[in-house]
Amino acid sequence: MPRNEPPDRRTKEGTRRPIISANWKMHNNHFEAIQSVQKLSYLIGKDDIAAVDVCIHPPFTDIRSIQTLIEADELYYLLGAQNCHWEDKGAYTGEISPIFLNKLGVQLVICGHSERRELFGETDEVVAKKVAAVQQHGMTPILCVGETLAEREAGETESKVVGQVRAALAGRNAQQTAAMVIAYEPIWAIGTGRTATSADAQAVCASIRSCVTEIHNSTTAELVRIQYGGSVKAANIAELMSQPDIDGALVGGASLDPDEFARIVQYRNHS
């Protein structure tokens, strides 16, 4: 696949192509990152990659190392980033331009992860600008949306999630929206060991797809891929992936273990 070319959204059968993303967060220096991807290359075969898009989102300091490894060994992993700034350049100490990521062959960028929203104060407006910047530079945003435990217990899950989706898609046309990935990640399930039931996850993902239909049309909604994120493991991935509106997973802690992550990618083998 040429550098930066967006991943195909459809399988040969016309269904949405699953996408499993490894979000390493602030883990793995570049030596550890190389070792992890090398081990994955032995665990995840061509048959797996033929059926599922696999994206790796390392820390910024690892991206060049992973890009070189993917290209040199002709691996079929997609290269991702965990965040970026919405401006191309400027006096933004410590920030990373989307142009820099594009030049490194990055294909997908996580936008609005709950940790960015909760810990670093990213607003819906900021997330929307990042989504636009990522697409402007030929990459695919993974738009993250999700509710807190308090919001869930108050029955506000759908209003919170749909509100975040609408804010991020403001100004996006149908084609741009169809090319995105949207990740539903309930904040209360991230890194806690708690996971939404497959039925609960499906209900919210269905609401997201309905929201896209309302904003654009049913064709766009059928094309957009929706991931679930929140304590995803090999033990629960098959059940989650069996749901009609769940097209993949945004995997955090479990992606740091190559053996576990490989089993997640190979969910078809134990479904």
PDB file of C-alpha atoms in Angstrom:
ATOM      1  CA  MET A   1       0.000   0.000   0.000  1.00  0.00           C
ATOM      2  CA  PRO A   2       1.474   3.399  -0.966  1.00  0.00           C
ATOM      3  CA  ARG A   3       2.372   5.751   1.854  1.00  0.00           C
ATOM      4  CA  ASN A   4      -0.608   7.651   3.299  1.00  0.00           C
ATOM      5  CA  GLU A   5      -3.101   5.865   1.082  1.00  0.00           C
ATOM      6  CA  PRO A   6      -6.277   5.526   3.177  1.00  0.00           C
ATOM      7  CA  PRO A   7      -7.154   1.920   3.986  1.00  0.00           C
ATOM      8  CA  ASP A   8      -9.923   0.318   1.967  1.00  0.00           C
ATOM      9  CA  ARG A   9     -13.248   0.511   3.783  1.00  0.00           C
ATOM     10  CA  ARG A  10     -14.912  -2.413   2.020  1.00  0.00           C
ATOM     11  CA  THR A  11     -14.157  -6.096   1.701  1.00  0.00           C
ATOM     12  CA  LYS A  12     -14.600  -7.987  -1.555  1.00  0.00           C
ATOM     13  CA  GLU A  13     -18.027  -9.013  -0.286  1.00  0.00           C
ATOM     14  CA  GLY A  14     -19.034  -5.378   0.070  1.00  0.00           C
ATOM     15  CA  THR A  15     -19.132  -5.340   3.870  1.00  0.00           C
ATOM     16  CA  ARG A  16     -17.198  -2.901   6.032  1.00  0.00           C
ATOM     17  CA  ARG A  17     -13.612  -4.018   6.498  1.00  0.00           C
ATOM     18  CA  PRO A  18     -12.721  -4.540  10.182  1.00  0.00           C
ATOM     19  CA  ILE A  19      -9.978  -2.346  11.640  1.00  0.00           C
ATOM     20  CA  ILE A  20      -8.065  -3.215  14.822  1.00  0.00           C
ATOM     21  CA  SER A  21      -5.896  -0.406  16.210  1.00  0.00           C
ATOM     22  CA  ALA A  22      -3.119  -0.688  18.792  1.00  0.00           C
ATOM     23  CA  ASN A  23      -2.894   2.467  20.892  1.00  0.00           C
ATOM     24  CA  TRP A  24       0.348   2.139  22.818  1.00  0.00           C
ATOM     25  CA  LYS A  25      -0.204   5.434  24.661  1.00  0.00           C
ATOM     26  CA  MET A  26       2.967   6.473  26.579  1.00  0.00           C
ATOM     27  CA  HIS A  27       4.613   3.051  26.468  1.00  0.00           C
ATOM     28  CA  ASN A  28       7.555   1.514  24.527  1.00  0.00           C
ATOM     29  CA  ASN A  29      10.718   3.377  23.678  1.00  0.00           C
ATOM     30  CA  HIS A  30      11.861   2.988  20.087  1.00  0.00           C
ATOM     31  CA  PHE A  31      13.925  -0.135  20.845  1.00  0.00           C
ATOM     32  CA  GLU A  32      10.955  -1.803  22.541  1.00  0.00           C
ATOM     33  CA  ALA A  33       8.690  -0.648  19.726  1.00  0.00           C
ATOM     34  CA  ILE A  34      10.861  -2.324  17.095  1.00  0.00           C
ATOM     35  CA  GLN A  35      10.958  -5.544  19.098  1.00  0.00           C
ATOM     36  CA  SER A  36       7.194  -5.527  19.538  1.00  0.00           C
ATOM     37  CA  VAL A  37       6.450  -5.031  15.835  1.00  0.00           C
ATOM     38  CA  GLN A  38       9.014  -7.647  14.862  1.00  0.00           C
ATOM     39  CA  LYS A  39       7.333 -10.140  17.169  1.00  0.00           C
ATOM     40  CA  LEU A  40       3.919  -9.218  15.758  1.00  0.00           C
ATOM     41  CA  SER A  41       5.205  -9.911  12.256  1.00  0.00           C
ATOM     42  CA  TYR A  42       5.719 -13.557  13.263  1.00  0.00           C
ATOM     43  CA  LEU A  43       2.373 -13.836  15.028  1.00  0.00           C
ATOM     44  CA  ILE A  44       0.088 -12.108  12.529  1.00  0.00           C
ATOM     45  CA  GLY A  45       0.123 -13.710   9.109  1.00  0.00           C
ATOM     46  CA  LYS A  46      -0.924 -12.647   5.627  1.00  0.00           C
ATOM     47  CA  ASP A  47      -4.294 -14.353   6.028  1.00  0.00           C
ATOM     48  CA  ASP A  48      -4.997 -12.181   9.064  1.00  0.00           C
ATOM     49  CA  ILE A  49      -4.013  -8.994   7.267  1.00  0.00           C
ATOM     50  CA  ALA A  50      -6.112 -10.009   4.285  1.00  0.00           C
ATOM     51  CA  ALA A  51      -9.200  -9.971   6.502  1.00  0.00           C
ATOM     52  CA  VAL A  52      -8.502  -7.129   8.944  1.00  0.00           C
ATOM     53  CA  ASP A  53      -6.749  -3.757   8.822  1.00  0.00           C
ATOM     54  CA  VAL A  54      -4.172  -3.605  11.627  1.00  0.00           C
ATOM     55  CA  CYS A  55      -2.947  -0.178  12.692  1.00  0.00           C
ATOM     56  CA  ILE A  56      -0.193   0.582  15.191  1.00  0.00           C
ATOM     57  CA  HIS A  57      -0.182   3.933  17.017  1.00  0.00           C
ATOM     58  CA  PRO A  58       3.181   4.276  18.810  1.00  0.00           C
ATOM     59  CA  PRO A  59       4.456   7.324  20.701  1.00  0.00           C
ATOM     60  CA  PHE A  60       5.791  10.096  18.461  1.00  0.00           C
ATOM     61  CA  THR A  61       9.415   9.185  19.229  1.00  0.00           C
ATOM     62  CA  ASP A  62       8.846   5.690  17.804  1.00  0.00           C
ATOM     63  CA  ILE A  63       7.111   6.600  14.563  1.00  0.00           C
ATOM     64  CA  ARG A  64      10.190   6.927  12.373  1.00  0.00           C
ATOM     65  CA  SER A  65      11.577   3.629  13.663  1.00  0.00           C
ATOM     66  CA  ILE A  66       8.302   1.798  13.012  1.00  0.00           C
ATOM     67  CA  GLN A  67       7.879   3.420   9.599  1.00  0.00           C
ATOM     68  CA  THR A  68      11.354   2.246   8.569  1.00  0.00           C
ATOM     69  CA  LEU A  69      10.664  -1.270   9.847  1.00  0.00           C
ATOM     70  CA  ILE A  70       7.310  -1.525   8.060  1.00  0.00           C
ATOM     71  CA  GLU A  71       8.800  -0.361   4.773  1.00  0.00           C
ATOM     72  CA  ALA A  72      12.045  -2.358   4.999  1.00  0.00           C
ATOM     73  CA  ASP A  73      10.329  -5.638   5.931  1.00  0.00           C
ATOM     74  CA  GLU A  74       7.298  -4.957   3.714  1.00  0.00           C
ATOM     75  CA  LEU A  75       4.899  -5.417   6.595  1.00  0.00           C
ATOM     76  CA  TYR A  76       1.231  -4.797   5.970  1.00  0.00           C
ATOM     77  CA  TYR A  77       0.515  -2.840   9.120  1.00  0.00           C
ATOM     78  CA  LEU A  78      -0.927   0.639   8.888  1.00  0.00           C
ATOM     79  CA  LEU A  79       1.064   3.317  10.684  1.00  0.00           C
ATOM     80  CA  GLY A  80      -0.827   5.555  13.079  1.00  0.00           C
ATOM     81  CA  ALA A  81      -0.273   8.452  15.452  1.00  0.00           C
ATOM     82  CA  GLN A  82      -1.946   9.172  18.762  1.00  0.00           C
ATOM     83  CA  ASN A  83      -2.569  12.884  18.318  1.00  0.00           C
ATOM     84  CA  CYS A  84      -1.547  15.998  16.375  1.00  0.00           C
ATOM     85  CA  HIS A  85      -2.023  19.749  16.358  1.00  0.00           C
ATOM     86  CA  TRP A  86      -4.542  21.363  14.025  1.00  0.00           C
ATOM     87  CA  GLU A  87      -2.101  23.974  12.652  1.00  0.00           C
ATOM     88  CA  ASP A  88       0.493  23.204   9.984  1.00  0.00           C
ATOM     89  CA  LYS A  89       3.231  25.136  11.773  1.00  0.00           C
ATOM     90  CA  GLY A  90       3.727  27.867  14.330  1.00  0.00           C
ATOM     91  CA  ALA A  91       4.815  28.784  17.851  1.00  0.00           C
ATOM     92  CA  TYR A  92       3.317  25.718  19.514  1.00  0.00           C
ATOM     93  CA  THR A  93       6.092  24.327  21.676  1.00  0.00           C
ATOM     94  CA  GLY A  94       5.838  20.581  22.114  1.00  0.00           C
ATOM     95  CA  GLU A  95       3.139  20.072  19.481  1.00  0.00           C
ATOM     96  CA  ILE A  96       3.296  17.956  16.321  1.00  0.00           C
ATOM     97  CA  SER A  97       2.108  19.210  12.930  1.00  0.00           C
ATOM     98  CA  PRO A  98      -0.062  16.958  10.759  1.00  0.00           C
ATOM     99  CA  ILE A  99       2.387  17.732   7.958  1.00  0.00           C
ATOM    100  CA  PHE A 100       5.165  16.041   9.930  1.00  0.00           C
ATOM    101  CA  LEU A 101       3.038  12.926  10.352  1.00  0.00           C
ATOM    102  CA  ASN A 102       2.117  12.862   6.680  1.00  0.00           C
ATOM    103  CA  LYS A 103       5.789  12.996   5.706  1.00  0.00           C
ATOM    104  CA  LEU A 104       6.444   9.956   7.905  1.00  0.00           C
ATOM    105  CA  GLY A 105       3.819   7.900   6.113  1.00  0.00           C
ATOM    106  CA  VAL A 106       1.266   8.026   8.917  1.00  0.00           C
ATOM    107  CA  GLN A 107      -2.143   6.880   7.684  1.00  0.00           C
ATOM    108  CA  LEU A 108      -4.440   7.192  10.714  1.00  0.00           C
ATOM    109  CA  VAL A 109      -4.443   9.688  13.588  1.00  0.00           C
ATOM    110  CA  ILE A 110      -6.411   9.351  16.822  1.00  0.00           C
ATOM    111  CA  CYS A 111      -8.413  12.528  17.503  1.00  0.00           C
ATOM    112  CA  GLY A 112     -10.122  13.345  20.778  1.00  0.00           C
ATOM    113  CA  HIS A 113      -9.161  10.285  22.792  1.00  0.00           C
ATOM    114  CA  SER A 114     -10.878  10.502  26.169  1.00  0.00           C
ATOM    115  CA  GLU A 115      -7.519  10.934  27.886  1.00  0.00           C
ATOM    116  CA  ARG A 116      -6.881  13.994  25.710  1.00  0.00           C
ATOM    117  CA  ARG A 117     -10.329  15.330  26.543  1.00  0.00           C
ATOM    118  CA  GLU A 118     -10.290  14.497  30.261  1.00  0.00           C
ATOM    119  CA  LEU A 119      -6.619  15.086  31.174  1.00  0.00           C
ATOM    120  CA  PHE A 120      -5.598  17.779  28.707  1.00  0.00           C
ATOM    121  CA  GLY A 121      -8.821  19.710  28.341  1.00  0.00           C
ATOM    122  CA  GLU A 122      -9.499  19.127  24.651  1.00  0.00           C
ATOM    123  CA  THR A 123     -12.926  20.480  23.751  1.00  0.00           C
ATOM    124  CA  ASP A 124     -15.280  19.383  21.002  1.00  0.00           C
ATOM    125  CA  GLU A 125     -14.128  22.441  19.035  1.00  0.00           C
ATOM    126  CA  VAL A 126     -10.470  21.436  19.310  1.00  0.00           C
ATOM    127  CA  VAL A 127     -11.241  17.858  18.311  1.00  0.00           C
ATOM    128  CA  ALA A 128     -13.185  19.056  15.267  1.00  0.00           C
ATOM    129  CA  LYS A 129     -10.226  21.168  14.142  1.00  0.00           C
ATOM    130  CA  LYS A 130      -7.897  18.191  14.511  1.00  0.00           C
ATOM    131  CA  VAL A 131     -10.219  15.959  12.484  1.00  0.00           C
ATOM    132  CA  ALA A 132     -10.265  18.578   9.707  1.00  0.00           C
ATOM    133  CA  ALA A 133      -6.469  18.986   9.779  1.00  0.00           C
ATOM    134  CA  VAL A 134      -5.858  15.243   9.595  1.00  0.00           C
ATOM    135  CA  GLN A 135      -8.099  14.909   6.556  1.00  0.00           C
ATOM    136  CA  GLN A 136      -6.671  18.012   4.934  1.00  0.00           C
ATOM    137  CA  HIS A 137      -3.305  16.281   4.878  1.00  0.00           C
ATOM    138  CA  GLY A 138      -4.548  13.015   3.421  1.00  0.00           C
ATOM    139  CA  MET A 139      -4.747  10.940   6.589  1.00  0.00           C
ATOM    140  CA  THR A 140      -7.678   9.216   8.272  1.00  0.00           C
ATOM    141  CA  PRO A 141      -8.911  10.442  11.661  1.00  0.00           C
ATOM    142  CA  ILE A 142     -10.065   8.008  14.310  1.00  0.00           C
ATOM    143  CA  LEU A 143     -12.609  10.172  16.098  1.00  0.00           C
ATOM    144  CA  CYS A 144     -13.044   9.080  19.717  1.00  0.00           C
ATOM    145  CA  VAL A 145     -16.295   9.655  21.576  1.00  0.00           C
ATOM    146  CA  GLY A 146     -17.593   8.365  24.893  1.00  0.00           C
ATOM    147  CA  GLU A 147     -19.290   9.081  28.196  1.00  0.00           C
ATOM    148  CA  THR A 148     -18.205   9.099  31.838  1.00  0.00           C
ATOM    149  CA  LEU A 149     -19.650   6.722  34.423  1.00  0.00           C
ATOM    150  CA  ALA A 150     -21.688   9.555  35.949  1.00  0.00           C
ATOM    151  CA  GLU A 151     -23.161  10.406  32.552  1.00  0.00           C
ATOM    152  CA  ARG A 152     -23.965   6.768  31.911  1.00  0.00           C
ATOM    153  CA  GLU A 153     -25.691   6.336  35.267  1.00  0.00           C
ATOM    154  CA  ALA A 154     -27.679   9.516  34.592  1.00  0.00           C
ATOM    155  CA  GLY A 155     -28.941   8.080  31.297  1.00  0.00           C
ATOM    156  CA  GLU A 156     -27.000  10.616  29.259  1.00  0.00           C
ATOM    157  CA  THR A 157     -24.888   8.219  27.199  1.00  0.00           C
ATOM    158  CA  GLU A 158     -26.593   8.764  23.863  1.00  0.00           C
ATOM    159  CA  SER A 159     -26.885  12.544  24.183  1.00  0.00           C
ATOM    160  CA  LYS A 160     -23.210  12.864  25.144  1.00  0.00           C
ATOM    161  CA  VAL A 161     -21.910  10.579  22.404  1.00  0.00           C
ATOM    162  CA  VAL A 162     -24.163  11.900  19.644  1.00  0.00           C
ATOM    163  CA  GLY A 163     -23.286  15.459  20.689  1.00  0.00           C
ATOM    164  CA  GLN A 164     -19.574  14.711  20.305  1.00  0.00           C
ATOM    165  CA  VAL A 165     -20.155  13.110  16.905  1.00  0.00           C
ATOM    166  CA  ARG A 166     -22.178  16.075  15.652  1.00  0.00           C
ATOM    167  CA  ALA A 167     -19.562  18.548  16.854  1.00  0.00           C
ATOM    168  CA  ALA A 168     -16.724  16.685  15.133  1.00  0.00           C
ATOM    169  CA  LEU A 169     -18.616  16.245  11.867  1.00  0.00           C
ATOM    170  CA  ALA A 170     -19.623  19.892  11.605  1.00  0.00           C
ATOM    171  CA  GLY A 171     -18.181  21.097   8.317  1.00  0.00           C
ATOM    172  CA  ARG A 172     -17.372  17.574   7.107  1.00  0.00           C
ATOM    173  CA  ASN A 173     -19.071  16.543   3.883  1.00  0.00           C
ATOM    174  CA  ALA A 174     -20.457  13.061   3.241  1.00  0.00           C
ATOM    175  CA  GLN A 175     -17.321  11.823   1.484  1.00  0.00           C
ATOM    176  CA  GLN A 176     -15.054  13.036   4.295  1.00  0.00           C
ATOM    177  CA  THR A 177     -17.287  11.470   6.933  1.00  0.00           C
ATOM    178  CA  ALA A 178     -17.468   8.142   5.099  1.00  0.00           C
ATOM    179  CA  ALA A 179     -13.665   7.981   5.061  1.00  0.00           C
ATOM    180  CA  MET A 180     -13.376   8.383   8.832  1.00  0.00           C
ATOM    181  CA  VAL A 181     -13.209   5.858  11.641  1.00  0.00           C
ATOM    182  CA  ILE A 182     -15.266   6.598  14.760  1.00  0.00           C
ATOM    183  CA  ALA A 183     -14.295   4.911  18.023  1.00  0.00           C
ATOM    184  CA  TYR A 184     -16.819   4.565  20.826  1.00  0.00           C
ATOM    185  CA  GLU A 185     -14.824   4.353  24.031  1.00  0.00           C
ATOM    186  CA  PRO A 186     -16.818   4.620  27.250  1.00  0.00           C
ATOM    187  CA  ILE A 187     -14.503   6.483  29.611  1.00  0.00           C
ATOM    188  CA  TRP A 188     -15.510   4.299  32.545  1.00  0.00           C
ATOM    189  CA  ALA A 189     -14.222   1.204  30.722  1.00  0.00           C
ATOM    190  CA  ILE A 190     -10.779   2.460  29.664  1.00  0.00           C
ATOM    191  CA  GLY A 191      -7.997   0.782  31.604  1.00  0.00           C
ATOM    192  CA  THR A 192     -10.391  -0.263  34.354  1.00  0.00           C
ATOM    193  CA  GLY A 193     -10.960  -3.853  33.349  1.00  0.00           C
ATOM    194  CA  ARG A 194     -14.646  -3.052  32.991  1.00  0.00           C
ATOM    195  CA  THR A 195     -16.125  -3.543  29.542  1.00  0.00           C
ATOM    196  CA  ALA A 196     -19.483  -2.520  28.171  1.00  0.00           C
ATOM    197  CA  THR A 197     -21.524  -5.577  27.336  1.00  0.00           C
ATOM    198  CA  SER A 198     -21.596  -6.355  23.642  1.00  0.00           C
ATOM    199  CA  ALA A 199     -25.271  -5.356  23.601  1.00  0.00           C
ATOM    200  CA  ASP A 200     -24.537  -2.006  25.273  1.00  0.00           C
ATOM    201  CA  ALA A 201     -21.631  -1.322  22.917  1.00  0.00           C
ATOM    202  CA  GLN A 202     -23.772  -2.246  19.926  1.00  0.00           C
ATOM    203  CA  ALA A 203     -26.579   0.066  21.048  1.00  0.00           C
ATOM    204  CA  VAL A 204     -24.265   3.073  21.217  1.00  0.00           C
ATOM    205  CA  CYS A 205     -22.499   2.217  17.953  1.00  0.00           C
ATOM    206  CA  ALA A 206     -25.913   1.919  16.294  1.00  0.00           C
ATOM    207  CA  SER A 207     -26.791   5.371  17.647  1.00  0.00           C
ATOM    208  CA  ILE A 208     -23.590   6.744  16.146  1.00  0.00           C
ATOM    209  CA  ARG A 209     -24.461   5.257  12.760  1.00  0.00           C
ATOM    210  CA  SER A 210     -27.990   6.668  13.000  1.00  0.00           C
ATOM    211  CA  CYS A 211     -26.505  10.067  13.798  1.00  0.00           C
ATOM    212  CA  VAL A 212     -24.357   9.906  10.662  1.00  0.00           C
ATOM    213  CA  THR A 213     -27.474   9.028   8.663  1.00  0.00           C
ATOM    214  CA  GLU A 214     -29.246  12.098  10.054  1.00  0.00           C
ATOM    215  CA  ILE A 215     -26.274  14.357   9.288  1.00  0.00           C
ATOM    216  CA  HIS A 216     -25.628  12.989   5.806  1.00  0.00           C
ATOM    217  CA  ASN A 217     -27.427   9.897   4.488  1.00  0.00           C
ATOM    218  CA  SER A 218     -27.672   6.132   4.913  1.00  0.00           C
ATOM    219  CA  THR A 219     -24.982   5.446   2.302  1.00  0.00           C
ATOM    220  CA  THR A 220     -22.441   7.471   4.264  1.00  0.00           C
ATOM    221  CA  ALA A 221     -23.502   5.796   7.495  1.00  0.00           C
ATOM    222  CA  GLU A 222     -23.022   2.365   5.939  1.00  0.00           C
ATOM    223  CA  LEU A 223     -19.482   3.241   4.861  1.00  0.00           C
ATOM    224  CA  VAL A 224     -18.139   4.766   8.074  1.00  0.00           C
ATOM    225  CA  ARG A 225     -16.346   2.261  10.292  1.00  0.00           C
ATOM    226  CA  ILE A 226     -17.060   2.241  14.017  1.00  0.00           C
ATOM    227  CA  GLN A 227     -14.684   0.775  16.573  1.00  0.00           C
ATOM    228  CA  TYR A 228     -15.251  -0.104  20.209  1.00  0.00           C
ATOM    229  CA  GLY A 229     -12.569   0.752  22.744  1.00  0.00           C
ATOM    230  CA  GLY A 230     -12.511   0.005  26.457  1.00  0.00           C
ATOM    231  CA  SER A 231     -10.635  -2.905  28.055  1.00  0.00           C
ATOM    232  CA  VAL A 232     -10.740  -4.936  24.843  1.00  0.00           C
ATOM    233  CA  LYS A 233      -9.063  -8.331  25.242  1.00  0.00           C
ATOM    234  CA  ALA A 234      -8.759 -11.600  23.343  1.00  0.00           C
ATOM    235  CA  ALA A 235     -11.434 -12.981  25.657  1.00  0.00           C
ATOM    236  CA  ASN A 236     -14.131 -10.486  24.633  1.00  0.00           C
ATOM    237  CA  ILE A 237     -13.199  -9.370  21.106  1.00  0.00           C
ATOM    238  CA  ALA A 238     -15.130 -12.078  19.231  1.00  0.00           C
ATOM    239  CA  GLU A 239     -18.397 -11.249  20.977  1.00  0.00           C
ATOM    240  CA  LEU A 240     -17.908  -7.535  20.382  1.00  0.00           C
ATOM    241  CA  MET A 241     -17.072  -8.078  16.708  1.00  0.00           C
ATOM    242  CA  SER A 242     -20.200 -10.195  16.237  1.00  0.00           C
ATOM    243  CA  GLN A 243     -22.329  -7.075  16.635  1.00  0.00           C
ATOM    244  CA  PRO A 244     -23.619  -5.579  13.371  1.00  0.00           C
ATOM    245  CA  ASP A 245     -22.450  -1.997  13.995  1.00  0.00           C
ATOM    246  CA  ILE A 246     -19.042  -2.763  15.529  1.00  0.00           C
ATOM    247  CA  ASP A 247     -16.364  -2.831  12.824  1.00  0.00           C
ATOM    248  CA  GLY A 248     -13.224  -3.032  14.911  1.00  0.00           C
ATOM    249  CA  ALA A 249     -11.509  -2.176  18.158  1.00  0.00           C
ATOM    250  CA  LEU A 250      -9.272   0.545  19.545  1.00  0.00           C
ATOM    251  CA  VAL A 251      -7.071  -1.481  21.875  1.00  0.00           C
ATOM    252  CA  GLY A 252      -5.075   0.071  24.698  1.00  0.00           C
ATOM    253  CA  GLY A 253      -3.329  -2.005  27.362  1.00  0.00           C
ATOM    254  CA  ALA A 254      -3.794  -5.343  25.619  1.00  0.00           C
ATOM    255  CA  SER A 255      -1.963  -4.030  22.546  1.00  0.00           C
ATOM    256  CA  LEU A 256       1.283  -3.815  24.544  1.00  0.00           C
ATOM    257  CA  ASP A 257       1.458  -7.618  24.658  1.00  0.00           C
ATOM    258  CA  PRO A 258       2.155  -8.882  21.115  1.00  0.00           C
ATOM    259  CA  ASP A 259       0.726 -12.326  21.888  1.00  0.00           C
ATOM    260  CA  GLU A 260      -2.516 -10.887  23.277  1.00  0.00           C
ATOM    261  CA  PHE A 261      -2.847  -8.345  20.490  1.00  0.00           C
ATOM    262  CA  ALA A 262      -2.301 -11.025  17.858  1.00  0.00           C
ATOM    263  CA  ARG A 263      -5.129 -13.070  19.388  1.00  0.00           C
ATOM    264  CA  ILE A 264      -7.346  -9.990  19.211  1.00  0.00           C
ATOM    265  CA  VAL A 265      -6.537  -9.532  15.515  1.00  0.00           C
ATOM    266  CA  GLN A 266      -7.255 -13.239  14.996  1.00  0.00           C
ATOM    267  CA  TYR A 267     -10.680 -13.038  16.658  1.00  0.00           C
ATOM    268  CA  ARG A 268     -12.213 -15.021  13.808  1.00  0.00           C
ATOM    269  CA  ASN A 269     -10.272 -18.061  14.945  1.00  0.00           C
ATOM    270  CA  HIS A 270     -12.021 -18.167  18.317  1.00  0.00           C
ATOM    271  CA  SER A 271     -15.418 -16.711  17.484  1.00  0.00           C
TER     272      SER A 271
END
